[in-house]
PDB file of C-alpha atoms in Angstrom:
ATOM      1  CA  UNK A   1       1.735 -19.354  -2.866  1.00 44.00           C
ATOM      2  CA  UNK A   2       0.526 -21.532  -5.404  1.00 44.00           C
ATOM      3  CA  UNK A   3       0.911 -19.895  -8.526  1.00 48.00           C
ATOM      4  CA  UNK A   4      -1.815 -20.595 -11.263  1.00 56.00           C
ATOM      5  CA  UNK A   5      -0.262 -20.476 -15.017  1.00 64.00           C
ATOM      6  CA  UNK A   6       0.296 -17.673 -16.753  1.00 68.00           C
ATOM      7  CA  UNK A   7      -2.257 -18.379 -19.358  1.00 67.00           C
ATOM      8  CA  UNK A   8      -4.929 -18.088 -16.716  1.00 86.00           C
ATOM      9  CA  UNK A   9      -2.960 -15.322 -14.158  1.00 93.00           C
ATOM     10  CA  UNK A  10      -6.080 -12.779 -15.026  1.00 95.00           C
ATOM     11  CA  UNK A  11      -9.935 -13.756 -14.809  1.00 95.00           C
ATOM     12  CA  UNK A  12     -12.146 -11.411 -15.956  1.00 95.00           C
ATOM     13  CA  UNK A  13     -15.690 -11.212 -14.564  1.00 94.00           C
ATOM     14  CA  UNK A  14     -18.713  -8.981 -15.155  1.00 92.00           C
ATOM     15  CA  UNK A  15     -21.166  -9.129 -12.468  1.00 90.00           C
ATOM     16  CA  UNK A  16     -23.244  -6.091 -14.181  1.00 90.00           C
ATOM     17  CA  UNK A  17     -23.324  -3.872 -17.287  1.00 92.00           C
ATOM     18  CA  UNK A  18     -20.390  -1.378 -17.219  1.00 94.00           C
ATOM     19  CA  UNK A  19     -18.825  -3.249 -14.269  1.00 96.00           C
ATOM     20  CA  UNK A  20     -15.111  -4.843 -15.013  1.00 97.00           C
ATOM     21  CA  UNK A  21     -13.653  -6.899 -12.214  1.00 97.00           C
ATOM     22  CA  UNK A  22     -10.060  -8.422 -13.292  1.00 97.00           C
ATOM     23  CA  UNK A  23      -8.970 -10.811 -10.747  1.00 98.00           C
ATOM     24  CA  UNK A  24      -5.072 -11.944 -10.866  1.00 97.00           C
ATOM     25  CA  UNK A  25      -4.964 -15.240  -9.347  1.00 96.00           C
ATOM     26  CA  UNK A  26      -1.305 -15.732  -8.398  1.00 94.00           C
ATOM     27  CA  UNK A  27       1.870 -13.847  -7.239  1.00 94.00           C
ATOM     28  CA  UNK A  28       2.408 -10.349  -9.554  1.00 96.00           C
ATOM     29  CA  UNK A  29       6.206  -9.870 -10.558  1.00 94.00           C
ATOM     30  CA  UNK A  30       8.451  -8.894 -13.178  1.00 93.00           C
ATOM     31  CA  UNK A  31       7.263 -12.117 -15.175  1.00 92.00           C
ATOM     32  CA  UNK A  32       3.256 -11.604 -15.065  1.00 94.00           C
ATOM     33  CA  UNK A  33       2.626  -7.882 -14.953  1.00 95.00           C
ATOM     34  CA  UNK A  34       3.066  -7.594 -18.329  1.00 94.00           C
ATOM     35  CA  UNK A  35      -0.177 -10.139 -18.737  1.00 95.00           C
ATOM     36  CA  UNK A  36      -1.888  -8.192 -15.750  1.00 97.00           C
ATOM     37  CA  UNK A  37      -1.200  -4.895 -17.574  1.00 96.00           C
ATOM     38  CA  UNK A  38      -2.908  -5.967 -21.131  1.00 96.00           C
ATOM     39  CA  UNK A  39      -5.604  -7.386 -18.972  1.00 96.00           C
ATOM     40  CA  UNK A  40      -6.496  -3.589 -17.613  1.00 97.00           C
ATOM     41  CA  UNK A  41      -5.648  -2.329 -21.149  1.00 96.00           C
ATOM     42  CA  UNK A  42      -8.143  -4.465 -22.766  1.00 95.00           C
ATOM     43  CA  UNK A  43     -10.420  -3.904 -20.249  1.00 95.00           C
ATOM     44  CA  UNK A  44     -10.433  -0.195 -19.276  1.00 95.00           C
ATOM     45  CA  UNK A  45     -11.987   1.878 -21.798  1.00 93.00           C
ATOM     46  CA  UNK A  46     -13.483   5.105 -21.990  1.00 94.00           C
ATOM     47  CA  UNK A  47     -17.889   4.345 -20.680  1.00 94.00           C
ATOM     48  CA  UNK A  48     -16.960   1.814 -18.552  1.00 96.00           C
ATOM     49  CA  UNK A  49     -18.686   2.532 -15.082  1.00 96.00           C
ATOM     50  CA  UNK A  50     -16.158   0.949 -12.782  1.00 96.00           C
ATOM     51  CA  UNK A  51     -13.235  -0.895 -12.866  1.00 97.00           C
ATOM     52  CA  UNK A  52     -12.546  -2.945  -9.915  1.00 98.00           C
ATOM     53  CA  UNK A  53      -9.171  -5.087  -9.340  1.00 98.00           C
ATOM     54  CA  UNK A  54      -9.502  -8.408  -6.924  1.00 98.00           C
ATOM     55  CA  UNK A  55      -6.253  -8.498  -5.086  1.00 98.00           C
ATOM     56  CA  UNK A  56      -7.438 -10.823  -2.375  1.00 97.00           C
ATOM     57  CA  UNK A  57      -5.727 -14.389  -4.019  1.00 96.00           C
ATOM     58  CA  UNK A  58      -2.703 -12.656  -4.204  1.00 96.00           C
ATOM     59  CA  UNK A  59       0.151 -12.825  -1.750  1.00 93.00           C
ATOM     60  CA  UNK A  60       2.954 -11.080  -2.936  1.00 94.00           C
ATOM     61  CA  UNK A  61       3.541  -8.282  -5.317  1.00 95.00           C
ATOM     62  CA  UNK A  62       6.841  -6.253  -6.025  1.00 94.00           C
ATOM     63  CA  UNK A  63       7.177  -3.127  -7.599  1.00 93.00           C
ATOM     64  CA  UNK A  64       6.433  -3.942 -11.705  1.00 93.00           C
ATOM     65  CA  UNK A  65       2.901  -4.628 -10.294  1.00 95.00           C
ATOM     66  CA  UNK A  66       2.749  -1.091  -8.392  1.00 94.00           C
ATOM     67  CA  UNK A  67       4.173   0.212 -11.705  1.00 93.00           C
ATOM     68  CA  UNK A  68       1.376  -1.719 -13.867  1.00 95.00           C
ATOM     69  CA  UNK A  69      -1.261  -0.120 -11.065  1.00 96.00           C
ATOM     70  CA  UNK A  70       0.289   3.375 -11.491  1.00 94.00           C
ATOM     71  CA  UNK A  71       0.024   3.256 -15.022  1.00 94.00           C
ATOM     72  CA  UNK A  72      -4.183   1.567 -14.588  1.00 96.00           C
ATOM     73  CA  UNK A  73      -4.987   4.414 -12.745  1.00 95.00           C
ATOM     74  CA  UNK A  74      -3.536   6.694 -14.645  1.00 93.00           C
ATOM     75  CA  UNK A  75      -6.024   5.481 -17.982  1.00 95.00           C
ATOM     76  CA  UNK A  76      -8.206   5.118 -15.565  1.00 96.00           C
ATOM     77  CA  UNK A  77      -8.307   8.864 -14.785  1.00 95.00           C
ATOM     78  CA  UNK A  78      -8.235   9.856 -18.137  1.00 95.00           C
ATOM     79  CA  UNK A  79     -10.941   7.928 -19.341  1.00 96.00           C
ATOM     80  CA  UNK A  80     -13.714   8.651 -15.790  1.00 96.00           C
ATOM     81  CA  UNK A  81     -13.679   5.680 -14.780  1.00 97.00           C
ATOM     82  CA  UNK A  82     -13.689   5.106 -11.268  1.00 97.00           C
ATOM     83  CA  UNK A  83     -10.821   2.192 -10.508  1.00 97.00           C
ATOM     84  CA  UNK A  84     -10.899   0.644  -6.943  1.00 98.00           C
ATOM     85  CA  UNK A  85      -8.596  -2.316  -5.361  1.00 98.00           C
ATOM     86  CA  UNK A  86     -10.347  -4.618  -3.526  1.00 98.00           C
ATOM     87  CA  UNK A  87      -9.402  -7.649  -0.696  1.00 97.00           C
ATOM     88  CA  UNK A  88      -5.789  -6.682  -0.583  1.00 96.00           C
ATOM     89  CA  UNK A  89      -3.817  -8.941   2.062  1.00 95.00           C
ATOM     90  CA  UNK A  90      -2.114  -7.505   4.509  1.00 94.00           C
ATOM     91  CA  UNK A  91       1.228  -8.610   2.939  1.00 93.00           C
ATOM     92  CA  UNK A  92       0.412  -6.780  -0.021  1.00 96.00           C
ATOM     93  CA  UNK A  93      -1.106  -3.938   1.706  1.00 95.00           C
ATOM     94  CA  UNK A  94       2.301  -3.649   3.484  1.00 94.00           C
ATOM     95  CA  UNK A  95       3.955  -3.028  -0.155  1.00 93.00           C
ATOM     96  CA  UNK A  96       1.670  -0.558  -0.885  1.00 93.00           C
ATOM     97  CA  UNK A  97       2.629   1.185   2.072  1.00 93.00           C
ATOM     98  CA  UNK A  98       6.450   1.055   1.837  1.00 92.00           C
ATOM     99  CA  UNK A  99       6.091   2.732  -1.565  1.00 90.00           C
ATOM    100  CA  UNK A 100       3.812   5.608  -0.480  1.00 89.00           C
ATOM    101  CA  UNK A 101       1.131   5.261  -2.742  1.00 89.00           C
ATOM    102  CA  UNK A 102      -1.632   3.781  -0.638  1.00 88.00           C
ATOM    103  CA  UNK A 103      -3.397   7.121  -0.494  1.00 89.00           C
ATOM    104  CA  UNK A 104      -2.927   7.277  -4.396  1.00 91.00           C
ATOM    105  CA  UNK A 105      -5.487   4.583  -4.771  1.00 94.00           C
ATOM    106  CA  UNK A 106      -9.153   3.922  -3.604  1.00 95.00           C
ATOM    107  CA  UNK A 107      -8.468   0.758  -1.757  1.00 96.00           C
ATOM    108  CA  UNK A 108     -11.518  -0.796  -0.362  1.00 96.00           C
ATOM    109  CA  UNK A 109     -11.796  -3.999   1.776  1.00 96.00           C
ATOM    110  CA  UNK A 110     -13.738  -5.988  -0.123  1.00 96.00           C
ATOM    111  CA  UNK A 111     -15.678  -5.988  -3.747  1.00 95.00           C
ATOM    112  CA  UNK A 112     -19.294  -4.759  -2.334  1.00 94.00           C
ATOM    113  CA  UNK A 113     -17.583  -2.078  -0.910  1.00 95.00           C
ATOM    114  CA  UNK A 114     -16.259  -0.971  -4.224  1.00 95.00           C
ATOM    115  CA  UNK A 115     -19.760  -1.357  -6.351  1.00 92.00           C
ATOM    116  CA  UNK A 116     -21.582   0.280  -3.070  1.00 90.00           C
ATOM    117  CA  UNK A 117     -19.544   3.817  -2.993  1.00 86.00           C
TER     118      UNK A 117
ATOM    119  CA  UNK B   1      29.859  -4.221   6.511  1.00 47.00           C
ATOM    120  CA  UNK B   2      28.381  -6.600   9.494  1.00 47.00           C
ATOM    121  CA  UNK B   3      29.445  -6.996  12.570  1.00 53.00           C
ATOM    122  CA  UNK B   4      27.858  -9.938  12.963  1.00 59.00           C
ATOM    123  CA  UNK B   5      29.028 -13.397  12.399  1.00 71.00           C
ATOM    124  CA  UNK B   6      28.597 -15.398   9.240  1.00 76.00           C
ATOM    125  CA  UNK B   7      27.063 -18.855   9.242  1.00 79.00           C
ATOM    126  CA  UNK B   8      28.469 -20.339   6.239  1.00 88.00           C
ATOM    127  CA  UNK B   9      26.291 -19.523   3.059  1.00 92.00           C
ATOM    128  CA  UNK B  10      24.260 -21.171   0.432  1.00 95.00           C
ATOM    129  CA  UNK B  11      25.504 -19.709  -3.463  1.00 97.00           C
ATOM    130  CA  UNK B  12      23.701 -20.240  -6.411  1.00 96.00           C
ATOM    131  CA  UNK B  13      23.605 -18.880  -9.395  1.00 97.00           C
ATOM    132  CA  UNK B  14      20.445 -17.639 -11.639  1.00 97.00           C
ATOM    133  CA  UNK B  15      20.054 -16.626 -15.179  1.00 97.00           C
ATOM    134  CA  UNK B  16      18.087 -13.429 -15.992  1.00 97.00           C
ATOM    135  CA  UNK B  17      14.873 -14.528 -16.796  1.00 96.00           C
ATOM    136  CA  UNK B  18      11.938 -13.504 -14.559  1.00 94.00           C
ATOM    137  CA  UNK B  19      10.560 -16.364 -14.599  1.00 93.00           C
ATOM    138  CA  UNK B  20      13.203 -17.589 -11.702  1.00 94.00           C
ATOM    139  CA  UNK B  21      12.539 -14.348  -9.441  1.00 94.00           C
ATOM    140  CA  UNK B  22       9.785 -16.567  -7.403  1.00 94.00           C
ATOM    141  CA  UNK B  23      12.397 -19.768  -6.965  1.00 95.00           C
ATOM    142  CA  UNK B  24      14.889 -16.876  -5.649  1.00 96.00           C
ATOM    143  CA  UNK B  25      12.172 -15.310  -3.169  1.00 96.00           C
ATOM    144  CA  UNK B  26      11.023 -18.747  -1.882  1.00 96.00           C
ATOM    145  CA  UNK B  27      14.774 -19.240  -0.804  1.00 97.00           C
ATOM    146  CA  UNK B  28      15.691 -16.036   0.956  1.00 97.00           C
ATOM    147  CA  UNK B  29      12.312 -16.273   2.502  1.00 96.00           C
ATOM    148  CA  UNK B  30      12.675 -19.809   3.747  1.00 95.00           C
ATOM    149  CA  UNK B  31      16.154 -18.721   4.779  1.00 95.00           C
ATOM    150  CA  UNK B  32      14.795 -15.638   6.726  1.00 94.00           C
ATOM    151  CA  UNK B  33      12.176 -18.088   8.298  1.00 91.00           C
ATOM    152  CA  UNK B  34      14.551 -20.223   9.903  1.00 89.00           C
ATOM    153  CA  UNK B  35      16.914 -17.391  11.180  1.00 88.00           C
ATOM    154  CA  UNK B  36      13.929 -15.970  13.178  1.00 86.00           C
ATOM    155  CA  UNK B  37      12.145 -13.316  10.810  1.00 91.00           C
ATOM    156  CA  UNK B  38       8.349 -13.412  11.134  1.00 91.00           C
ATOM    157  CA  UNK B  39       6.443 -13.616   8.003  1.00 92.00           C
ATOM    158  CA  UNK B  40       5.650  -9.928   7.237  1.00 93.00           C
ATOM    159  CA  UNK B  41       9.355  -9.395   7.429  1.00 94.00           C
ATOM    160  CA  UNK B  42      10.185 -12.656   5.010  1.00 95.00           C
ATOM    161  CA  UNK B  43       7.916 -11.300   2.874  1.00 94.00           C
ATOM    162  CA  UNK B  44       9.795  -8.167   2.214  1.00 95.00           C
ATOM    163  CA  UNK B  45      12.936  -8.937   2.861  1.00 97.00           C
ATOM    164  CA  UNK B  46      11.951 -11.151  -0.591  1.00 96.00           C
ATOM    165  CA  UNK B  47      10.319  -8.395  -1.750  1.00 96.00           C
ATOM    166  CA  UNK B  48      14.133  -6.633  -1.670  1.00 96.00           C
ATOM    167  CA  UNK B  49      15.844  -9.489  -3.160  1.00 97.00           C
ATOM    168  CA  UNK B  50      13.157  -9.305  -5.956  1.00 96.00           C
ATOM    169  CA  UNK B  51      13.572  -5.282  -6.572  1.00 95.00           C
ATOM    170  CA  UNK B  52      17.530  -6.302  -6.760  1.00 96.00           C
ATOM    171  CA  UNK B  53      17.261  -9.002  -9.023  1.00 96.00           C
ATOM    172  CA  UNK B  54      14.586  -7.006 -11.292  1.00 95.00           C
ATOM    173  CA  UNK B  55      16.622  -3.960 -11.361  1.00 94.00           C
ATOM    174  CA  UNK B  56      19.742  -5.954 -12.786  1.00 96.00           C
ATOM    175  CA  UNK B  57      17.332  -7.982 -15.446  1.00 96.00           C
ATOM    176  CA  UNK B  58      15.930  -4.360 -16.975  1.00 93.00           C
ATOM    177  CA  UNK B  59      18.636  -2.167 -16.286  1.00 93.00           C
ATOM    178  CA  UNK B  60      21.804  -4.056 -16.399  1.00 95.00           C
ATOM    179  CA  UNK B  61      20.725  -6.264 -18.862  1.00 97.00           C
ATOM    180  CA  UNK B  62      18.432  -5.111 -20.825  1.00 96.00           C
ATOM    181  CA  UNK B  63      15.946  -7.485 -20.090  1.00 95.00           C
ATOM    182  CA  UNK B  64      18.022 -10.306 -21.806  1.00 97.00           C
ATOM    183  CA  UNK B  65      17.189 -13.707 -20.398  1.00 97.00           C
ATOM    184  CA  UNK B  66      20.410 -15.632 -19.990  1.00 97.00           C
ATOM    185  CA  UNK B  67      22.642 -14.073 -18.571  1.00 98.00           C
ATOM    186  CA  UNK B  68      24.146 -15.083 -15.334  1.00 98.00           C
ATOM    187  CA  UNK B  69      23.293 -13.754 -11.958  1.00 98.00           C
ATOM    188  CA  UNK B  70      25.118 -15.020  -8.400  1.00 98.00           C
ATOM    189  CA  UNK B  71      23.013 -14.951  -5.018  1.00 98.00           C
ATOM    190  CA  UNK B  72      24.715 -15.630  -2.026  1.00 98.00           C
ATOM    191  CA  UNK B  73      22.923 -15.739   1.353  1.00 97.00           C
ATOM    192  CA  UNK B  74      24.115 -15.895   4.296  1.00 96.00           C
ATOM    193  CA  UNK B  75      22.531 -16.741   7.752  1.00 94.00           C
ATOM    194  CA  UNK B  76      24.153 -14.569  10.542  1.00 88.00           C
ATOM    195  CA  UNK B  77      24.377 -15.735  14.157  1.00 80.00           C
ATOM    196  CA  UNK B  78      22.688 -13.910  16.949  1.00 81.00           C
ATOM    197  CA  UNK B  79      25.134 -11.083  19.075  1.00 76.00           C
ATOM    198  CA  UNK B  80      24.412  -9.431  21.753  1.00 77.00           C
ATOM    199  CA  UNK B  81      22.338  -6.947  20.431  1.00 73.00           C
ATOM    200  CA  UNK B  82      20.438  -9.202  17.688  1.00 74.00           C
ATOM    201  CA  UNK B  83      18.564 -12.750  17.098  1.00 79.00           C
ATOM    202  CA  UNK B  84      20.759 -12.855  14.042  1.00 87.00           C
ATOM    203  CA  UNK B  85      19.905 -11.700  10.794  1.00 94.00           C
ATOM    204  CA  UNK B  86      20.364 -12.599   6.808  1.00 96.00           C
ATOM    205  CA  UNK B  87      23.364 -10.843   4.354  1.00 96.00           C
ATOM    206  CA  UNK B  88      22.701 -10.681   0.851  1.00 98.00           C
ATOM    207  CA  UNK B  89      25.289 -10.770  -1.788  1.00 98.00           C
ATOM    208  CA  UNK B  90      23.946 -10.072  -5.287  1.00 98.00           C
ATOM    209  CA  UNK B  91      26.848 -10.302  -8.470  1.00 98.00           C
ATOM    210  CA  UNK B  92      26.358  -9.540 -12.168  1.00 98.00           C
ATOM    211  CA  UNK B  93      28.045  -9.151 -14.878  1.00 97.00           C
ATOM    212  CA  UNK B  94      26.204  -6.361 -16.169  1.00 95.00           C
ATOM    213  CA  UNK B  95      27.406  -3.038 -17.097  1.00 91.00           C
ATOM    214  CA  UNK B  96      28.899  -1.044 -14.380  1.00 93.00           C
ATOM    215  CA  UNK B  97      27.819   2.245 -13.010  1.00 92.00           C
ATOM    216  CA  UNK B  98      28.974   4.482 -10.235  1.00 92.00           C
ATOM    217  CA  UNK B  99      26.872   3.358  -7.043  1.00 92.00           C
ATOM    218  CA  UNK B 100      26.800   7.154  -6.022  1.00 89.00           C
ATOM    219  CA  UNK B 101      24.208   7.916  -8.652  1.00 89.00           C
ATOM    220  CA  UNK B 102      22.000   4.827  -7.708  1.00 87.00           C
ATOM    221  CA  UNK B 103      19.266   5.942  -5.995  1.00 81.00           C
ATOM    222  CA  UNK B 104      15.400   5.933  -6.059  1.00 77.00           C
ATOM    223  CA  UNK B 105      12.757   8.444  -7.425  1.00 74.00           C
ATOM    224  CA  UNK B 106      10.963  10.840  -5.579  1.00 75.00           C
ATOM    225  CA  UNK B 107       8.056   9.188  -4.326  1.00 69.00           C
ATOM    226  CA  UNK B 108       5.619  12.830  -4.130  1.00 72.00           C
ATOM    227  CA  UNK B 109       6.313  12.319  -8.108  1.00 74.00           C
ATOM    228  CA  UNK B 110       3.894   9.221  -8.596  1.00 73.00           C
ATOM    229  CA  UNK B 111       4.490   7.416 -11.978  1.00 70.00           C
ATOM    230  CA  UNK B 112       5.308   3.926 -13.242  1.00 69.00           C
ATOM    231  CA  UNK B 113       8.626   2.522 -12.000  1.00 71.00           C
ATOM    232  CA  UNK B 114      11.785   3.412 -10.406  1.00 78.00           C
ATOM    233  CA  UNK B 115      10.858   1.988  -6.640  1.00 88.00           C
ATOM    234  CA  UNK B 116      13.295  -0.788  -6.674  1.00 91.00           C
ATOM    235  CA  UNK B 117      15.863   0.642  -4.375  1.00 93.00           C
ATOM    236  CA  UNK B 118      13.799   2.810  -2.511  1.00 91.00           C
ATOM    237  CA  UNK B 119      12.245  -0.396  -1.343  1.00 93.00           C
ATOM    238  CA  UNK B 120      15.260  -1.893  -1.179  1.00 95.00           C
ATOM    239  CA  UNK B 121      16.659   0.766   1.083  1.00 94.00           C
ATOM    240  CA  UNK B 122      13.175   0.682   3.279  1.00 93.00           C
ATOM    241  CA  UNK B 123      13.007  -2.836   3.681  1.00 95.00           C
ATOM    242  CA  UNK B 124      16.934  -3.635   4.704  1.00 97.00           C
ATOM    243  CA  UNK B 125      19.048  -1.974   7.275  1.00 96.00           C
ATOM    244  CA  UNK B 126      22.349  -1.625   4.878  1.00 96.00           C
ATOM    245  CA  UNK B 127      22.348  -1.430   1.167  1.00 96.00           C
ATOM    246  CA  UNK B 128      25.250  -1.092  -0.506  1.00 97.00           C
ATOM    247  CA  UNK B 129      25.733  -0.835  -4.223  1.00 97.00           C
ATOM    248  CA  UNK B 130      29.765  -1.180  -5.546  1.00 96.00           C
ATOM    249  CA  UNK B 131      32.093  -2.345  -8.954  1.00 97.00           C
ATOM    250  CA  UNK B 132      32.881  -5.468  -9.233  1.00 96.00           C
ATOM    251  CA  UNK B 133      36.566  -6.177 -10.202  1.00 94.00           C
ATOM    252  CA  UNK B 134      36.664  -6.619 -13.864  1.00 90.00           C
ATOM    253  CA  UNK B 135      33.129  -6.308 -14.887  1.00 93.00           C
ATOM    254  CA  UNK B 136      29.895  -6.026 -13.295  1.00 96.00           C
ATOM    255  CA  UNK B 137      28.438  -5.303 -10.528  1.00 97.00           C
ATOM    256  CA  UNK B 138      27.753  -6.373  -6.218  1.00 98.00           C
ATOM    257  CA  UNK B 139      25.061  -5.471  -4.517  1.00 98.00           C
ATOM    258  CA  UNK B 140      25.170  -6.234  -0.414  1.00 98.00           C
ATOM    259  CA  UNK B 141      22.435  -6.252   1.862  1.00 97.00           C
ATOM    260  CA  UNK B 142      21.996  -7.005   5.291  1.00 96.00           C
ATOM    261  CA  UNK B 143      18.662  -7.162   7.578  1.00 96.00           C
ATOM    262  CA  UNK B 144      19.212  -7.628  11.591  1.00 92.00           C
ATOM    263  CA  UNK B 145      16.439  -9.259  13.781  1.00 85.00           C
ATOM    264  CA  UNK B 146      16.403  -6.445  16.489  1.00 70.00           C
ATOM    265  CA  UNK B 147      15.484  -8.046  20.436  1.00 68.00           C
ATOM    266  CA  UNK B 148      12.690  -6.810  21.641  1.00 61.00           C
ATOM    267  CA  UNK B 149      13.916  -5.722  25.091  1.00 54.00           C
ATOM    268  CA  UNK B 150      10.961  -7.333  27.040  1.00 42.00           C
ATOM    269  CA  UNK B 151      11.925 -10.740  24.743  1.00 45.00           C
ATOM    270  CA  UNK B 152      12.700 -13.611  27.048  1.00 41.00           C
ATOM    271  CA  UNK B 153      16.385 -14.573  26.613  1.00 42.00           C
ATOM    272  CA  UNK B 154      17.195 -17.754  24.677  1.00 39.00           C
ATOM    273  CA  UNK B 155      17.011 -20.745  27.528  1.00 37.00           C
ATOM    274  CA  UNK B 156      14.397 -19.179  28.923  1.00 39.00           C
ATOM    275  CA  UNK B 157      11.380 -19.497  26.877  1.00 37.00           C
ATOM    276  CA  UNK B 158       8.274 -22.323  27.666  1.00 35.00           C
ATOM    277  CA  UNK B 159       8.805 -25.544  25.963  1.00 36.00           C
ATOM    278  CA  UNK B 160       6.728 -26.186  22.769  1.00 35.00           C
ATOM    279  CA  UNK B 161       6.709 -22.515  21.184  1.00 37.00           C
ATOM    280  CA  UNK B 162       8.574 -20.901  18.439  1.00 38.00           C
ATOM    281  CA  UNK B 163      10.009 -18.114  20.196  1.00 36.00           C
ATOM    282  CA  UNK B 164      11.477 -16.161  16.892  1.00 37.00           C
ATOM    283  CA  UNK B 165       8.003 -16.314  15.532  1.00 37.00           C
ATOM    284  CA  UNK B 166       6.758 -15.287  18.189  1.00 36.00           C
ATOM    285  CA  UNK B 167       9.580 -12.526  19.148  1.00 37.00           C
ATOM    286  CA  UNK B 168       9.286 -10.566  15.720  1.00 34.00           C
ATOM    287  CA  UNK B 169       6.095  -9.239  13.842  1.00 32.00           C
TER     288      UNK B 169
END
């Protein structure tokens, strides 16, 4: 797909107190998890009432971006804050499922879904 | 390793910086395309080439940036029992290990990393991992386009349609 630059891969919006949504906006590989995974460091801290990640203007992610997930919700966890991935394409959805870890996450179809539960 | 026949390959050659990874995927996957892979199946059979090429940037070299990697693709004709298919030939010059003790993680033990060739082993039909003469290493991989047995037979599809598109999901 198109990718947008690396200086603007992550956009970070807050559509209400305590809610983080980080949305990458381009492919996730070897070369931009590393700016995806200071994004969620930055982000997620301990008070925070959700986190929520926008996967739905990505196409294709490979398994440093499962890694950089892995390691969100593990902070995530540890810090009680609910962490939900939202809008996932079906191509994306697919690696999920090849690695076994869709039941690891809270995947939700779409953002409302994810501020609603 | 393939029974199948070669078409003659494209070859280039990469340096180690992930940066490159998404010129490599667009190829295979464009390749894939026109041997008659649908797109879920382009999409991982890039995802595999990715794993490969990621796996021999962090682990066989260390994450250093230029140093040289070879892809060679090859497009293989359809046989009786296929539509064709796509080989993969991945070189390095990295260190070299015994491709017995490659393998992938348990998955039931969830944690960052160390799904490259599990993927790689779900996503292809044959992966094979072996020295290179000299130094560094090869990595092979092959996907077949199976025939769906209700698939009309080439010559006998309507006029207008893209039959591989439409053969495999």
């Amino acid at each position: 797909m198109a990718a947008a630059s690396d200086n603007d891969f992550v956009r970070t919006e807050s559509p209400e107190t305590g809610v983080v949504i980080l949305v990458p906006t381009a492919d996730i590989d070897m070369s931009r998890s590393p700016i995806l995974r200071s994004a969620i460091k930055s982000e997620l801290k301990p008070g925070l009432d959700r986190m929520i990640i926008d996967l739905g203007e990505v196409q294709y992610m490979d398994s440093s971006g499962l890694a950089t997930l892995v390691e969100a919700m593990r902070i995530a966890k540890s810090h009680a804050v609910p962490l939900h991935l939202v809008s996932m394409t079906t191509k994306v959805r697919a690696i999920f499922e090849i690695a076994r870890l869709d039941a690891f996450f809270s995947i939700k179809d779409s953002r409302q879904e994810a501020l609603d539960c | 390793m393939t029974p199948m026949s070669r078409s003659k390959p494209i070859k280039i050659e990469l340096v180690s910086d992930p940066m490159y990874l998404c010129g490599a995927r667009e190829l295979v996957s464009s390749i894939a395309h026109r041997v008659g892979f649908g797109d879920m199946e382009c999409s991982k059979i890039a995802l595999a080439l990715d794993e490969a090429m990621c796996n021999i940037i962090r682990h066989g070299y260390n994450k250093a940036t230029d140093r040289p990697i070879w892809l060679t693709i090859y497009p293989q004709q359809p046989d009786e029992t296929t539509y064709g298919g796509i080989e993969i030939i991945i070189e390095d010059e990295a260190k070299q290990v015994d491709p017995s003790t490659i393998c992938g993680r348990d998955l039931a033990d969830i944690k960052p990393g160390g799904l490259g060739v599990h993927i790689m082993r779900e996503v292809m039909d044959q992966v094979v991992f072996e020295k290179r003469n000299g130094t560094g290493m090869r990595l092979k991989m092959s996907k077949s386009a199976p025939r769906p047995d209700e698939a009309p037979r080439i010559g006998q599809r309507s006029s207008g349609s893209n039959p591989a598109q439409a053969r495999i999901s």
